């Protein structure tokens, strides 16, 4: 089976294509922090954007994106060709979740020894503590979560705080 990975950053990916969809999701705060850091690690942003004055308004825009993403891809679920995987569950037990992904999406048996090697090489680790993020502000992050508490409840996501 061939795969195509997309983050659907512009929410313009069709849900009507004749594909098997694997939707991985995480809490909004973890998603926002990860996306912000990815902009630097991938060289998309220069160091001039690395400030609290850039992060906070950008994060506020991303919470609206997360809400629309959650509604499109998770709450308004697709048919049988949609498989959902919580990042929270993945980092808790990468072996279990990747095995489930392989079996559910690809319908194949899992070579556990090979998968264990892949997980180790990729450095899949336990949850990054968002409290160590350089612009961590608990009250700001709580205010963001409050804007999507309905979606988080419907999905069954815990608070990242």
Coordinates of C-alpha atoms in Angstrom, one line a residue:
X1 CA 0.0 0.0 0.0
X2 CA 1.3 3.4 -0.9
X3 CA 1.0 6.3 1.5
X4 CA 1.0 10.1 1.3
X5 CA 1.6 12.2 4.4
X6 CA 0.2 15.6 4.9
X7 CA -0.4 17.9 7.8
X8 CA -3.3 19.6 6.0
X9 CA -1.9 23.0 7.1
X10 CA -4.4 24.8 4.9
X11 CA -7.4 22.5 5.6
X12 CA -7.8 22.0 1.9
X13 CA -7.1 18.2 1.7
X14 CA -10.1 16.3 0.4
X15 CA -11.8 13.7 2.5
X16 CA -13.4 12.2 -0.6
X17 CA -10.4 10.7 -2.3
X18 CA -10.3 6.9 -2.7
X19 CA -7.6 6.5 -0.1
X20 CA -7.1 5.0 3.3
X21 CA -6.7 7.9 5.8
X22 CA -4.6 7.7 8.9
X23 CA -5.3 10.7 11.2
X24 CA -2.9 11.3 14.0
X25 CA -3.7 14.0 16.5
X26 CA -2.5 15.5 19.7
X27 CA -3.6 18.1 22.3
X28 CA -3.8 21.6 20.9
X29 CA -1.0 23.0 23.1
X30 CA 1.4 20.2 22.2
X31 CA 0.4 20.7 18.5
X32 CA 1.1 24.4 18.7
X33 CA 4.4 24.1 20.5
X34 CA 5.5 21.4 18.1
X35 CA 4.5 23.4 15.0
X36 CA 6.3 26.5 16.4
X37 CA 9.5 24.6 17.0
X38 CA 9.3 22.8 13.6
X39 CA 9.3 26.2 11.9
X40 CA 12.8 26.7 13.2
X41 CA 14.1 23.1 12.9
X42 CA 13.1 22.9 9.3
X43 CA 14.5 26.4 8.5
X44 CA 11.2 27.9 7.7
X45 CA 11.7 30.8 10.1
X46 CA 14.7 32.8 11.0
X47 CA 15.8 33.6 14.6
X48 CA 14.0 37.0 14.3
X49 CA 10.7 35.2 14.9
X50 CA 11.9 33.5 18.0
X51 CA 10.3 35.7 20.6
X52 CA 7.3 35.7 22.9
X53 CA 6.0 38.7 21.0
X54 CA 5.8 36.5 17.8
X55 CA 4.8 33.3 19.6
X56 CA 1.7 34.5 21.4
X57 CA -0.3 36.0 18.5
X58 CA 0.9 33.1 16.3
X59 CA -0.4 30.6 18.9
X60 CA -3.7 32.4 19.1
X61 CA -4.1 32.0 15.3
X62 CA -3.1 28.3 15.6
X63 CA -5.8 27.5 18.2
X64 CA -8.4 28.5 15.6
X65 CA -6.7 26.2 13.1
X66 CA -6.6 23.3 15.6
X67 CA -10.3 23.7 16.3
X68 CA -11.1 23.6 12.5
X69 CA -8.7 20.7 12.1
X70 CA -10.3 18.8 14.9
X71 CA -13.8 19.3 13.6
X72 CA -12.8 18.4 10.0
X73 CA -10.7 15.3 10.6
X74 CA -11.6 13.9 14.1
X75 CA -15.1 15.0 15.2
X76 CA -16.7 14.8 11.7
X77 CA -15.3 11.3 11.2
X78 CA -15.0 9.8 7.8
X79 CA -16.1 6.3 6.8
X80 CA -14.4 2.9 7.0
X81 CA -11.2 4.2 5.3
X82 CA -10.4 6.5 8.2
X83 CA -8.2 5.4 11.1
X84 CA -7.5 7.6 14.1
X85 CA -4.5 7.5 16.3
X86 CA -3.9 9.7 19.4
X87 CA -0.3 11.0 19.7
X88 CA -0.9 10.9 23.4
X89 CA -1.3 7.1 23.2
X90 CA 1.5 6.8 20.7
X91 CA 4.2 8.3 22.9
X92 CA 2.8 6.4 25.9
X93 CA 3.5 3.1 24.1
X94 CA 5.0 3.5 20.6
X95 CA 5.3 -0.2 20.0
X96 CA 1.7 -0.9 20.7
X97 CA 0.4 2.0 18.7
X98 CA 2.6 1.5 15.7
X99 CA 1.7 -2.2 15.7
X100 CA -2.0 -1.2 15.7
X101 CA -1.4 1.2 12.9
X102 CA 0.3 -1.4 10.7
X103 CA -2.4 -4.0 11.4
X104 CA -5.4 -1.6 11.1
X105 CA -4.2 0.5 8.2
X106 CA -2.1 -1.9 6.2
X107 CA -3.8 -5.2 7.2
X108 CA -0.4 -6.8 7.6
X109 CA 1.3 -8.7 10.4
X110 CA 3.9 -6.6 12.2
X111 CA 7.6 -7.6 12.4
X112 CA 8.1 -6.5 16.0
X113 CA 11.9 -6.8 16.0
X114 CA 12.2 -4.5 13.0
X115 CA 9.6 -2.1 14.4
X116 CA 11.5 -1.9 17.7
X117 CA 14.7 -1.0 15.8
X118 CA 12.8 1.7 13.8
X119 CA 11.3 3.2 16.9
X120 CA 14.7 3.2 18.6
X121 CA 16.5 4.8 15.6
X122 CA 13.8 7.5 15.3
X123 CA 14.2 8.4 18.9
X124 CA 10.6 8.1 19.7
X125 CA 10.5 9.2 23.3
X126 CA 8.1 9.9 26.1
X127 CA 6.0 13.0 25.9
X128 CA 7.9 16.3 25.7
X129 CA 7.1 18.4 28.8
X130 CA 5.6 21.6 27.4
X131 CA 6.5 23.2 30.7
X132 CA 10.1 23.3 29.5
X133 CA 9.1 25.3 26.4
X134 CA 10.9 28.6 26.5
X135 CA 7.7 30.6 26.3
X136 CA 5.7 28.5 28.6
X137 CA 2.9 30.5 30.2
X138 CA 0.4 28.4 32.0
X139 CA -2.3 31.0 32.1
X140 CA -1.9 31.8 28.4
X141 CA -2.0 28.1 27.5
X142 CA -5.1 27.5 29.7
X143 CA -6.8 30.4 27.9
X144 CA -6.0 28.6 24.6
X145 CA -7.4 25.3 25.8
X146 CA -10.6 27.0 27.1
X147 CA -11.2 28.1 23.5
X148 CA -11.3 24.4 22.4
X149 CA -12.6 22.7 25.5
X150 CA -15.7 21.4 23.7
X151 CA -13.6 19.8 21.0
X152 CA -11.2 18.3 23.5
X153 CA -14.0 16.8 25.5
X154 CA -15.6 15.3 22.3
X155 CA -12.3 13.8 21.3
X156 CA -11.4 12.7 24.8
X157 CA -8.1 14.5 24.9
X158 CA -6.7 15.4 28.3
X159 CA -5.3 18.8 29.1
X160 CA -1.6 19.2 28.3
X161 CA -1.2 21.2 31.4

